[in-house]
Amino acid sequence: MARNTSYKYDNIISKSVQIQSGSPAVYQLKPKEEKTGTLTRMTLGEKDLNKTNRTILLVGETGTGKSTLINALVNYTMGVKWEDNVWFQIVEDEKRSQSESQRSDVIVFKIFGFEDKTLPYSLTIIDTPGYGDTRGIEQDVIISQRLFNLFRSEDGVHEINAVGLVLKATENRFSDRLRYIFDSVLSLFGKDMEKNIVALLTHSDGRTPKNALKALEAANIKCARNEKNQPVHFLFDNCQNEDRTEDTEDLKHLHKITTKGLRQFTDFLEKTAPQNLETTVEVLTERTILTASIQNLRDRVEEIEFKQKEIQQSQKLLQKYKKNMKRNENFIEKVDEPYKDTETINGRATCCKVCQENCHYPGCTVAWNPECCEVMKDGCCTVCPARCPVSAHVKENWRFVNRTKKVQRNKEEMKKKYEENKAESESKLSLLGNLKKKQKIFRKIKISGWKSPSSMLSNWSRSP
């Protein structure tokens, strides 16, 4: 059994909470926590401006062992060894509460003050919430938006040394959901990022993960390659904090696997040049505007289709009125009348009060005021039909929705409404066709990989 040498960490232990005694003794670290909007920063130690830093972005499906991997990285950085018989957690283990596992925040862990214990640099780990959980694709869009916000904020992350795709070493095929998860994040970056993308394989027994590597190949995941032209990968087990009084030799062997994987991975971090995110931010800004435009067009198409149904209904009722007018002078019918309403949402939306349009929803997360919203340019909105000024917009926890209500109309009201609708029917149909055509154009831009949509946007954004 390992000899307890935890006294080497007395200073850290004094600032931590013991959550498990025995072998190993497990302590919950208490980093400094700062929340800015939907971003959480957890800082352990004090930054040394004379030391360099390496940044890792981790992404994976819920339940792959990402939290355990983060804890292993922190312990390795701190210099914790098997014989110390102690383990530190910066992330609670994955048996935490359902509400915690369903979090939406992106968490940035900054590990300072341990340079030259094991690594010559400090470490920044960006932990994304588990993609592909039960809340669906809309939740994943929000996560991608929050990463974008982190990359573009002044005090955010502006370069990345590695994107770690966390998956189990036993994975033998990529489900559609897993492929979607990786695509969601990798689509944030350009082709240059490929040499910084690696596979971090958890729950490993140390053997070559042939099935997982074949699954990566079959899914055509673009990533760094080793001398064998295999995806660059590193192996980790997930048993570091398990009780060592039983199966000691087996656990020690698994600990060696993780130590080896951590050493190889951190060597990769030291040798591989980081990728600057400036171009990524520019591309994602265009993508945000384009996505907001597509959603806005969808809402406008729906509104006009509601209007068209009202016109058709009015025509039918007037025909009925003409046939029955001699027998029924007090002709009254109920019709569906479209109108704009509002509904409460989770999160916030940027809306135009003049056009009654949702200019940015969903995904409008970090900006607290309309003027800071990504869809605003030169003081005006790039999305709403009238290109209204910022001052016409609000950012609240509601959005506009299209609804219909039953209203009663007599023959005079019906006739008046019909004449009004008839006059604008042709233009409405023309506008509807134009909007649907516009939607197809925007969707083609999305499918093509968002390559330079600016010219397409400039050609189409000013049309109705």
Short mmCIF file of N, CA and C in Angstrom, two decimals, residues 60 76 88 92 118 125 128 156 177 188 194 223 277 287 341 343 361 392 395 412 415 418 426 456:
data_model
loop_
_atom_site.label_atom_id
_atom_site.label_comp_id
_atom_site.label_asym_id
_atom_site.label_seq_id
_atom_site.Cartn_x
_atom_site.Cartn_y
_atom_site.Cartn_z
N GLY A 60 -16.63 16.59 -25.00
CA GLY A 60 -17.00 15.18 -25.01
C GLY A 60 -18.43 15.00 -24.59
N TYR A 76 -1.44 16.12 -11.82
CA TYR A 76 -0.16 15.97 -12.51
C TYR A 76 0.60 17.29 -12.50
N PHE A 88 -6.42 15.24 -5.24
CA PHE A 88 -7.14 16.52 -5.17
C PHE A 88 -8.15 16.61 -6.30
N GLU A 92 -15.95 18.22 -9.03
CA GLU A 92 -16.57 17.12 -8.32
C GLU A 92 -16.68 15.92 -9.23
N THR A 118 6.13 19.72 -12.26
CA THR A 118 6.14 18.71 -13.31
C THR A 118 6.28 19.38 -14.68
N ILE A 125 -7.51 25.15 -18.63
CA ILE A 125 -8.37 24.07 -19.15
C ILE A 125 -9.77 24.64 -19.34
N THR A 128 -16.15 22.30 -21.41
CA THR A 128 -17.47 22.54 -21.98
C THR A 128 -18.47 21.63 -21.28
N GLY A 156 -10.76 37.10 -22.39
CA GLY A 156 -11.05 35.69 -22.65
C GLY A 156 -9.83 34.93 -23.13
N ARG A 177 -25.03 11.02 -32.58
CA ARG A 177 -24.94 12.07 -31.57
C ARG A 177 -23.49 12.43 -31.28
N LEU A 188 -16.17 25.27 -35.16
CA LEU A 188 -15.82 26.61 -34.69
C LEU A 188 -14.47 27.06 -35.22
N GLU A 194 -6.45 21.62 -37.20
CA GLU A 194 -6.40 20.15 -37.24
C GLU A 194 -5.19 19.59 -36.52
N CYS A 223 -7.93 15.50 -37.48
CA CYS A 223 -7.14 15.72 -36.27
C CYS A 223 -5.66 15.51 -36.58
N LEU A 277 -6.90 32.63 -32.30
CA LEU A 277 -8.34 32.54 -32.55
C LEU A 277 -8.93 33.79 -33.20
N ARG A 287 -20.99 33.96 -38.86
CA ARG A 287 -21.92 32.84 -38.67
C ARG A 287 -23.09 33.23 -37.77
N ASP A 341 -47.45 38.19 -30.49
CA ASP A 341 -47.52 38.08 -29.05
C ASP A 341 -46.09 37.93 -28.53
N GLU A 343 -43.57 35.73 -25.58
CA GLU A 343 -43.51 34.62 -24.64
C GLU A 343 -42.18 34.65 -23.90
N TYR A 361 -32.11 35.34 -31.76
CA TYR A 361 -32.60 34.29 -30.86
C TYR A 361 -32.67 32.98 -31.65
N ALA A 392 -34.00 51.11 -31.16
CA ALA A 392 -35.32 50.50 -31.35
C ALA A 392 -35.39 49.09 -30.78
N LYS A 395 -33.20 43.94 -25.14
CA LYS A 395 -32.68 42.60 -24.89
C LYS A 395 -33.26 42.15 -23.55
N GLU A 412 -70.25 43.52 -43.10
CA GLU A 412 -69.54 44.74 -43.49
C GLU A 412 -68.06 44.64 -43.12
N LYS A 415 -66.40 42.24 -45.51
CA LYS A 415 -66.17 42.82 -46.83
C LYS A 415 -64.99 43.78 -46.81
N TYR A 418 -61.81 41.85 -46.47
CA TYR A 418 -61.49 41.16 -47.72
C TYR A 418 -60.87 42.11 -48.73
N GLU A 426 -51.30 40.10 -53.45
CA GLU A 426 -50.28 39.86 -54.46
C GLU A 426 -48.88 40.19 -53.94
N MET A 456 -22.41 37.18 -49.75
CA MET A 456 -23.79 36.74 -49.93
C MET A 456 -24.72 37.57 -49.06
#
